PDB file of C-alpha atoms and ligand atoms in Angstrom:
ATOM      1  CA  MET A1351      58.722 -76.290  67.001  1.00 78.00           C
ATOM      2  CA  LYS A1352      57.084 -79.575  68.089  1.00 86.00           C
ATOM      3  CA  LYS A1353      53.261 -79.617  67.822  1.00 90.00           C
ATOM      4  CA  VAL A1354      50.720 -80.978  70.272  1.00 92.00           C
ATOM      5  CA  LEU A1355      47.099 -81.692  69.268  1.00 96.00           C
ATOM      6  CA  ILE A1356      44.503 -80.730  71.872  1.00 97.00           C
ATOM      7  CA  ALA A1357      41.164 -82.476  71.290  1.00 97.00           C
ATOM      8  CA  THR A1358      39.033 -79.420  71.981  1.00 97.00           C
ATOM      9  CA  LYS A1359      36.777 -77.022  70.124  1.00 95.00           C
ATOM     10  CA  ASN A1360      36.659 -74.543  73.029  1.00 96.00           C
ATOM     11  CA  GLU A1361      38.384 -71.298  72.043  1.00 96.00           C
ATOM     12  CA  GLY A1362      38.960 -70.263  75.664  1.00 96.00           C
ATOM     13  CA  LYS A1363      40.837 -73.466  76.356  1.00 97.00           C
ATOM     14  CA  VAL A1364      42.863 -73.190  73.127  1.00 97.00           C
ATOM     15  CA  LYS A1365      44.057 -69.681  74.102  1.00 96.00           C
ATOM     16  CA  GLU A1366      45.151 -70.883  77.548  1.00 96.00           C
ATOM     17  CA  PHE A1367      46.865 -74.052  76.281  1.00 97.00           C
ATOM     18  CA  THR A1368      48.639 -72.061  73.542  1.00 96.00           C
ATOM     19  CA  PHE A1369      50.015 -69.707  76.203  1.00 95.00           C
ATOM     20  CA  MET A1370      51.054 -72.491  78.602  1.00 94.00           C
ATOM     21  CA  PHE A1371      52.563 -74.874  76.022  1.00 93.00           C
ATOM     22  CA  SER A1372      54.503 -72.050  74.332  1.00 93.00           C
ATOM     23  CA  GLU A1373      56.389 -71.690  77.621  1.00 89.00           C
ATOM     24  CA  MET A1374      57.515 -75.325  77.055  1.00 87.00           C
ATOM     25  CA  GLY A1375      58.499 -74.633  73.444  1.00 89.00           C
ATOM     26  CA  LEU A1376      55.526 -76.568  72.066  1.00 91.00           C
ATOM     27  CA  GLU A1377      53.024 -75.327  69.453  1.00 93.00           C
ATOM     28  CA  VAL A1378      49.326 -76.130  69.964  1.00 95.00           C
ATOM     29  CA  THR A1379      46.867 -77.230  67.306  1.00 96.00           C
ATOM     30  CA  SER A1380      43.247 -78.033  68.155  1.00 97.00           C
ATOM     31  CA  LEU A1381      40.103 -79.433  66.551  1.00 96.00           C
ATOM     32  CA  LEU A1382      39.307 -75.835  65.555  1.00 96.00           C
ATOM     33  CA  ASP A1383      42.173 -76.148  63.029  1.00 95.00           C
ATOM     34  CA  VAL A1384      40.985 -79.448  61.509  1.00 91.00           C
ATOM     35  CA  GLU A1385      37.992 -79.897  59.162  1.00 89.00           C
ATOM     36  CA  ASN A1386      35.127 -82.312  59.914  1.00 89.00           C
ATOM     37  CA  THR A1387      36.286 -83.726  63.223  1.00 89.00           C
ATOM     38  CA  PRO A1388      33.766 -85.723  65.255  1.00 89.00           C
ATOM     39  CA  ASP A1389      32.040 -84.290  68.328  1.00 91.00           C
ATOM     40  CA  VAL A1390      33.046 -86.887  70.896  1.00 93.00           C
ATOM     41  CA  GLU A1391      30.084 -87.957  72.994  1.00 92.00           C
ATOM     42  CA  GLU A1392      30.892 -87.067  76.647  1.00 93.00           C
ATOM     43  CA  THR A1393      29.099 -89.996  78.282  1.00 94.00           C
ATOM     44  CA  GLY A1394      31.427 -90.176  81.301  1.00 95.00           C
ATOM     45  CA  THR A1395      30.271 -89.368  84.830  1.00 96.00           C
ATOM     46  CA  THR A1396      33.592 -87.796  85.800  1.00 98.00           C
ATOM     47  CA  PHE A1397      35.873 -85.151  84.260  1.00 98.00           C
ATOM     48  CA  ALA A1398      38.637 -87.791  83.968  1.00 98.00           C
ATOM     49  CA  GLU A1399      36.391 -90.236  82.090  1.00 98.00           C
ATOM     50  CA  ASN A1400      35.295 -87.537  79.628  1.00 98.00           C
ATOM     51  CA  ALA A1401      38.859 -86.299  79.074  1.00 98.00           C
ATOM     52  CA  ALA A1402      39.952 -89.892  78.343  1.00 98.00           C
ATOM     53  CA  LEU A1403      37.032 -90.417  75.934  1.00 97.00           C
ATOM     54  CA  LYS A1404      37.963 -87.277  73.978  1.00 97.00           C
ATOM     55  CA  ALA A1405      41.720 -87.965  73.909  1.00 97.00           C
ATOM     56  CA  GLU A1406      41.405 -91.671  73.001  1.00 97.00           C
ATOM     57  CA  GLU A1407      38.893 -91.185  70.164  1.00 97.00           C
ATOM     58  CA  ILE A1408      40.940 -88.434  68.481  1.00 96.00           C
ATOM     59  CA  SER A1409      44.281 -90.205  69.078  1.00 96.00           C
ATOM     60  CA  GLU A1410      42.871 -93.359  67.450  1.00 96.00           C
ATOM     61  CA  LEU A1411      41.486 -91.337  64.528  1.00 95.00           C
ATOM     62  CA  TYR A1412      44.828 -89.659  63.707  1.00 94.00           C
ATOM     63  CA  ASN A1413      47.182 -92.272  65.185  1.00 94.00           C
ATOM     64  CA  ILE A1414      49.155 -89.614  67.107  1.00 93.00           C
ATOM     65  CA  PRO A1415      49.453 -88.607  70.788  1.00 92.00           C
ATOM     66  CA  VAL A1416      46.545 -86.310  71.786  1.00 95.00           C
ATOM     67  CA  ILE A1417      45.724 -84.290  74.905  1.00 97.00           C
ATOM     68  CA  ALA A1418      42.115 -83.571  75.951  1.00 98.00           C
ATOM     69  CA  ASP A1419      40.713 -81.413  78.731  1.00 98.00           C
ATOM     70  CA  ASP A1420      37.425 -81.960  80.485  1.00 98.00           C
ATOM     71  CA  SER A1421      36.737 -79.295  83.018  1.00 98.00           C
ATOM     72  CA  GLY A1422      33.979 -77.525  84.858  1.00 98.00           C
ATOM     73  CA  LEU A1423      32.610 -75.827  87.919  1.00 98.00           C
ATOM     74  CA  VAL A1424      31.625 -77.801  91.046  1.00 98.00           C
ATOM     75  CA  ILE A1425      29.428 -75.940  93.545  1.00 98.00           C
ATOM     76  CA  ASP A1426      28.978 -77.392  97.043  1.00 98.00           C
ATOM     77  CA  ALA A1427      25.576 -75.792  97.717  1.00 98.00           C
ATOM     78  CA  LEU A1428      24.284 -77.336  94.454  1.00 98.00           C
ATOM     79  CA  ASP A1429      25.485 -80.852  95.356  1.00 98.00           C
ATOM     80  CA  GLY A1430      28.385 -80.516  92.914  1.00 98.00           C
ATOM     81  CA  ARG A1431      26.356 -79.154  89.991  1.00 98.00           C
ATOM     82  CA  PRO A1432      26.956 -78.139  87.224  1.00 98.00           C
ATOM     83  CA  GLY A1433      30.023 -80.509  87.285  1.00 98.00           C
ATOM     84  CA  VAL A1434      30.454 -82.476  84.052  1.00 97.00           C
ATOM     85  CA  PHE A1435      27.369 -80.681  82.701  1.00 97.00           C
ATOM     86  CA  SER A1436      29.037 -77.239  82.995  1.00 98.00           C
ATOM     87  CA  ALA A1437      29.170 -76.545  79.262  1.00 96.00           C
ATOM     88  CA  ARG A1438      25.490 -77.325  78.689  1.00 97.00           C
ATOM     89  CA  TYR A1439      24.077 -76.364  82.117  1.00 98.00           C
ATOM     90  CA  ALA A1440      21.462 -73.982  80.651  1.00 98.00           C
ATOM     91  CA  GLY A1441      21.030 -75.876  77.373  1.00 96.00           C
ATOM     92  CA  ILE A1442      22.777 -77.584  74.457  1.00 95.00           C
ATOM     93  CA  GLU A1443      23.735 -74.235  72.902  1.00 95.00           C
ATOM     94  CA  LYS A1444      26.545 -73.964  75.534  1.00 95.00           C
ATOM     95  CA  ASP A1445      25.739 -70.257  76.200  1.00 97.00           C
ATOM     96  CA  ASP A1446      28.130 -68.994  78.930  1.00 97.00           C
ATOM     97  CA  ASN A1447      25.830 -66.120  79.932  1.00 98.00           C
ATOM     98  CA  LYS A1448      22.776 -68.347  80.267  1.00 98.00           C
ATOM     99  CA  ASN A1449      24.874 -70.873  82.234  1.00 98.00           C
ATOM    100  CA  MET A1450      25.991 -68.142  84.663  1.00 98.00           C
ATOM    101  CA  ASP A1451      22.457 -66.724  84.992  1.00 98.00           C
ATOM    102  CA  LYS A1452      21.162 -70.190  85.904  1.00 98.00           C
ATOM    103  CA  VAL A1453      23.843 -70.629  88.593  1.00 98.00           C
ATOM    104  CA  LEU A1454      23.279 -67.120  90.034  1.00 98.00           C
ATOM    105  CA  ASP A1455      19.532 -67.787  90.164  1.00 98.00           C
ATOM    106  CA  GLU A1456      19.956 -71.153  91.921  1.00 98.00           C
ATOM    107  CA  MET A1457      22.406 -69.552  94.386  1.00 98.00           C
ATOM    108  CA  ARG A1458      20.359 -66.390  95.059  1.00 98.00           C
ATOM    109  CA  SER A1459      19.420 -67.302  98.645  1.00 98.00           C
ATOM    110  CA  VAL A1460      22.636 -69.169  99.601  1.00 98.00           C
ATOM    111  CA  PRO A1461      24.451 -67.315 102.448  1.00 98.00           C
ATOM    112  CA  PRO A1462      28.086 -66.136 102.020  1.00 96.00           C
ATOM    113  CA  GLU A1463      29.549 -68.904 104.157  1.00 97.00           C
ATOM    114  CA  GLU A1464      27.946 -71.585 101.984  1.00 98.00           C
ATOM    115  CA  ARG A1465      29.008 -70.343  98.515  1.00 98.00           C
ATOM    116  CA  SER A1466      32.204 -72.431  98.212  1.00 98.00           C
ATOM    117  CA  ALA A1467      33.013 -73.889  94.787  1.00 98.00           C
ATOM    118  CA  ARG A1468      35.950 -75.137  92.748  1.00 98.00           C
ATOM    119  CA  PHE A1469      37.009 -75.432  89.157  1.00 98.00           C
ATOM    120  CA  VAL A1470      38.235 -78.873  88.140  1.00 98.00           C
ATOM    121  CA  CYS A1471      40.354 -79.686  85.083  1.00 98.00           C
ATOM    122  CA  ALA A1472      41.153 -83.256  84.054  1.00 98.00           C
ATOM    123  CA  LEU A1473      43.809 -83.655  81.345  1.00 98.00           C
ATOM    124  CA  ALA A1474      44.118 -86.951  79.486  1.00 97.00           C
ATOM    125  CA  VAL A1475      47.074 -87.876  77.270  1.00 96.00           C
ATOM    126  CA  ALA A1476      46.230 -90.711  74.859  1.00 96.00           C
ATOM    127  CA  ARG A1477      48.977 -92.337  72.769  1.00 93.00           C
ATOM    128  CA  PRO A1478      48.478 -95.086  70.169  1.00 92.00           C
ATOM    129  CA  GLY A1479      48.981 -98.493  71.772  1.00 92.00           C
ATOM    130  CA  MET A1480      49.796 -97.059  75.194  1.00 92.00           C
ATOM    131  CA  GLU A1481      47.938 -96.495  78.434  1.00 94.00           C
ATOM    132  CA  THR A1482      46.150 -93.141  78.784  1.00 95.00           C
ATOM    133  CA  LEU A1483      47.689 -90.785  81.344  1.00 95.00           C
ATOM    134  CA  ILE A1484      45.296 -88.660  83.458  1.00 96.00           C
ATOM    135  CA  VAL A1485      46.108 -85.692  85.727  1.00 97.00           C
ATOM    136  CA  GLU A1486      43.717 -83.335  87.545  1.00 97.00           C
ATOM    137  CA  GLY A1487      44.043 -79.723  88.719  1.00 98.00           C
ATOM    138  CA  TYR A1488      41.774 -77.672  90.991  1.00 98.00           C
ATOM    139  CA  CYS A1489      41.133 -74.043  91.903  1.00 98.00           C
ATOM    140  CA  GLU A1490      39.173 -73.259  95.060  1.00 98.00           C
ATOM    141  CA  GLY A1491      36.893 -70.226  95.379  1.00 98.00           C
ATOM    142  CA  GLU A1492      33.279 -69.197  95.788  1.00 98.00           C
ATOM    143  CA  ILE A1493      30.337 -68.064  93.706  1.00 98.00           C
ATOM    144  CA  GLY A1494      29.829 -64.282  93.594  1.00 98.00           C
ATOM    145  CA  TYR A1495      26.545 -62.412  93.324  1.00 98.00           C
ATOM    146  CA  LYS A1496      27.011 -60.904  89.860  1.00 98.00           C
ATOM    147  CA  LYS A1497      29.185 -61.145  86.748  1.00 98.00           C
ATOM    148  CA  THR A1498      32.392 -59.100  87.132  1.00 98.00           C
ATOM    149  CA  GLY A1499      35.333 -58.881  84.742  1.00 98.00           C
ATOM    150  CA  SER A1500      35.717 -59.640  81.055  1.00 97.00           C
ATOM    151  CA  ASN A1501      38.782 -61.870  80.814  1.00 97.00           C
ATOM    152  CA  GLY A1502      38.814 -65.679  80.502  1.00 95.00           C
ATOM    153  CA  PHE A1503      35.690 -67.586  79.508  1.00 96.00           C
ATOM    154  CA  GLY A1504      32.780 -69.694  80.815  1.00 97.00           C
ATOM    155  CA  TYR A1505      31.902 -69.036  84.474  1.00 98.00           C
ATOM    156  CA  ASP A1506      35.001 -66.895  85.181  1.00 98.00           C
ATOM    157  CA  PRO A1507      32.954 -63.694  85.839  1.00 98.00           C
ATOM    158  CA  ILE A1508      31.044 -65.275  88.754  1.00 98.00           C
ATOM    159  CA  PHE A1509      33.914 -67.289  90.292  1.00 98.00           C
ATOM    160  CA  VAL A1510      35.683 -65.391  93.110  1.00 98.00           C
ATOM    161  CA  VAL A1511      39.173 -66.881  93.426  1.00 98.00           C
ATOM    162  CA  GLY A1512      39.921 -68.243  96.928  1.00 96.00           C
ATOM    163  CA  HIS A1513      41.628 -65.816  99.397  1.00 92.00           C
ATOM    164  CA  THR A1514      41.073 -62.894  96.993  1.00 94.00           C
ATOM    165  CA  SER A1515      38.219 -60.519  96.175  1.00 95.00           C
ATOM    166  CA  SER A1516      38.766 -60.917  92.420  1.00 98.00           C
ATOM    167  CA  THR A1517      36.773 -63.033  90.035  1.00 98.00           C
ATOM    168  CA  MET A1518      38.704 -65.268  87.644  1.00 98.00           C
ATOM    169  CA  ALA A1519      37.558 -62.907  84.867  1.00 98.00           C
ATOM    170  CA  GLU A1520      39.273 -59.946  86.594  1.00 98.00           C
ATOM    171  CA  LEU A1521      42.658 -61.702  86.460  1.00 98.00           C
ATOM    172  CA  THR A1522      45.023 -61.076  83.565  1.00 97.00           C
ATOM    173  CA  LYS A1523      45.700 -64.140  81.414  1.00 95.00           C
ATOM    174  CA  GLU A1524      49.176 -64.363  82.995  1.00 95.00           C
ATOM    175  CA  GLU A1525      47.645 -64.374  86.490  1.00 97.00           C
ATOM    176  CA  LYS A1526      44.953 -66.936  85.574  1.00 97.00           C
ATOM    177  CA  ASN A1527      47.514 -69.197  83.872  1.00 96.00           C
ATOM    178  CA  LYS A1528      49.443 -69.349  87.138  1.00 96.00           C
ATOM    179  CA  ILE A1529      46.636 -70.293  89.528  1.00 97.00           C
ATOM    180  CA  SER A1530      43.811 -71.896  87.517  1.00 98.00           C
ATOM    181  CA  HIS A1531      42.658 -75.508  87.620  1.00 98.00           C
ATOM    182  CA  ARG A1532      44.058 -75.850  84.075  1.00 98.00           C
ATOM    183  CA  ALA A1533      47.459 -74.425  85.136  1.00 97.00           C
ATOM    184  CA  ASN A1534      47.541 -76.747  88.154  1.00 97.00           C
ATOM    185  CA  ALA A1535      46.770 -79.771  85.955  1.00 97.00           C
ATOM    186  CA  MET A1536      49.409 -78.652  83.428  1.00 96.00           C
ATOM    187  CA  ALA A1537      52.005 -78.371  86.204  1.00 95.00           C
ATOM    188  CA  LYS A1538      51.462 -82.084  86.929  1.00 94.00           C
ATOM    189  CA  LEU A1539      51.766 -82.920  83.226  1.00 93.00           C
ATOM    190  CA  LYS A1540      54.879 -80.779  82.691  1.00 89.00           C
ATOM    191  CA  ASP A1541      57.188 -83.273  84.442  1.00 79.00           C
ATOM    192  CA  GLN A1542      56.069 -86.006  82.028  1.00 80.00           C
ATOM    193  CA  MET A1543      55.954 -84.007  78.778  1.00 78.00           C
ATOM    194  CA  HIS A1544      59.418 -85.183  77.700  1.00 74.00           C
ATOM    195  CA  LEU A1545      58.076 -88.753  77.744  1.00 72.00           C
ATOM    196  CA  LEU A1546      55.079 -87.831  75.635  1.00 72.00           C
ATOM    197  CA  PHE A1547      56.256 -85.550  72.814  1.00 69.00           C
TER     198      PHE A1547
HETATM  199  O1  CZF B2926      34.801 -69.961  83.773  1.00 73.71           O
HETATM  200  C1  CZF B2926      35.388 -70.938  83.382  1.00 73.71           C
HETATM  201  N1  CZF B2926      36.748 -70.903  83.377  1.00 73.71           N
HETATM  202  C2  CZF B2926      37.490 -71.966  82.981  1.00 73.71           C
HETATM  203  O2  CZF B2926      38.711 -71.907  82.961  1.00 73.71           O
HETATM  204  C3  CZF B2926      36.772 -73.133  82.576  1.00 73.71           C
HETATM  205  N2  CZF B2926      37.144 -74.352  82.161  1.00 73.71           N
HETATM  206  C4  CZF B2926      35.987 -75.031  81.891  1.00 73.71           C
HETATM  207  N3  CZF B2926      34.936 -74.263  82.166  1.00 73.71           N
HETATM  208  C5  CZF B2926      33.511 -74.581  82.046  1.00 73.71           C
HETATM  209  O3  CZF B2926      33.347 -75.955  81.845  1.00 73.71           O
HETATM  210  C6  CZF B2926      32.929 -76.176  80.505  1.00 73.71           C
HETATM  211  C7  CZF B2926      33.867 -77.183  79.936  1.00 73.71           C
HETATM  212  O4  CZF B2926      33.150 -78.186  79.354  1.00 73.71           O
HETATM  213  P1  CZF B2926      34.016 -79.209  78.493  1.00 73.71           P
HETATM  214  O5  CZF B2926      35.267 -79.551  79.246  1.00 73.71           O
HETATM  215  O6  CZF B2926      33.151 -80.314  77.997  1.00 73.71           O
HETATM  216  O7  CZF B2926      34.500 -78.286  77.315  1.00 73.71           O
HETATM  217  P2  CZF B2926      33.721 -77.808  76.027  1.00 73.71           P
HETATM  218  O8  CZF B2926      32.564 -78.711  75.733  1.00 73.71           O
HETATM  219  O9  CZF B2926      33.462 -76.344  76.180  1.00 73.71           O
HETATM  220  O10 CZF B2926      34.839 -78.039  74.910  1.00 73.71           O
HETATM  221  P3  CZF B2926      35.572 -79.426  74.595  1.00 73.71           P
HETATM  222  O11 CZF B2926      36.949 -79.314  75.200  1.00 73.71           O
HETATM  223  O12 CZF B2926      34.773 -80.550  75.187  1.00 73.71           O
HETATM  224  O13 CZF B2926      35.631 -79.446  73.065  1.00 73.71           O
HETATM  225  C8  CZF B2926      33.132 -74.897  79.734  1.00 73.71           C
HETATM  226  O14 CZF B2926      32.221 -74.783  78.687  1.00 73.71           O
HETATM  227  C9  CZF B2926      32.938 -73.883  80.809  1.00 73.71           C
HETATM  228  O15 CZF B2926      31.572 -73.674  80.984  1.00 73.71           O
HETATM  229  C10 CZF B2926      35.369 -73.083  82.590  1.00 73.71           C
HETATM  230  N4  CZF B2926      34.666 -71.987  82.971  1.00 73.71           N
HETATM  231 MG1   MG B2927      32.781 -80.760  76.046  1.00 73.71          MG
END
């Protein structure tokens, strides 16, 4: 089975990419499988810039095609925060629970009609000597009032999926991998995978 290297150290992402790429007959490896890989500095101001930074640095290092994901939660009532700072919103330790507590606290007095938010996923495909390809996927919803559900990762327990009463963390992995920002970005990449691997 052909392998694809995802330039991530996020276990939640690796599980979801493994599931989605297996449907295309591709096997996923990630930076969790490789010793002493660099932590790419995410100095970009957009998800697309950070995804490109991660994919290009790792592709150059190993001289192979690499996919990277930069993703996060964008909340309208917080002027788009946490955005590209989603992983470290409550501190550099990247603690999902502390991140969610900080968002729930900042949103405590925001009325129901103003709690809209979206997940964004930018995927970058970097190939040696070729232009980097970028696609983006989105998932609309709103911020709940407490953590509900234990599936997924990150902010899933406080993100109520649009037109439903379920949080992303209450979805099964099959359901999430059909509607998530990551699934929507992958759907755009799928048509071009035969060119890439
Ligand atoms: O509830 C969530 N469901 C998701 O599906 C999801 N996707 C991303 N996120 C959040 O956004 C950060 C990514 O930051 P990020 O793209 O920099 O990734 P990361 O630093 O965790 O790993 P890496 O891929 O950079 O190695 C993560 O930590 C999460 O907080 C999600 N939260
Ligand atoms: Mg990161």
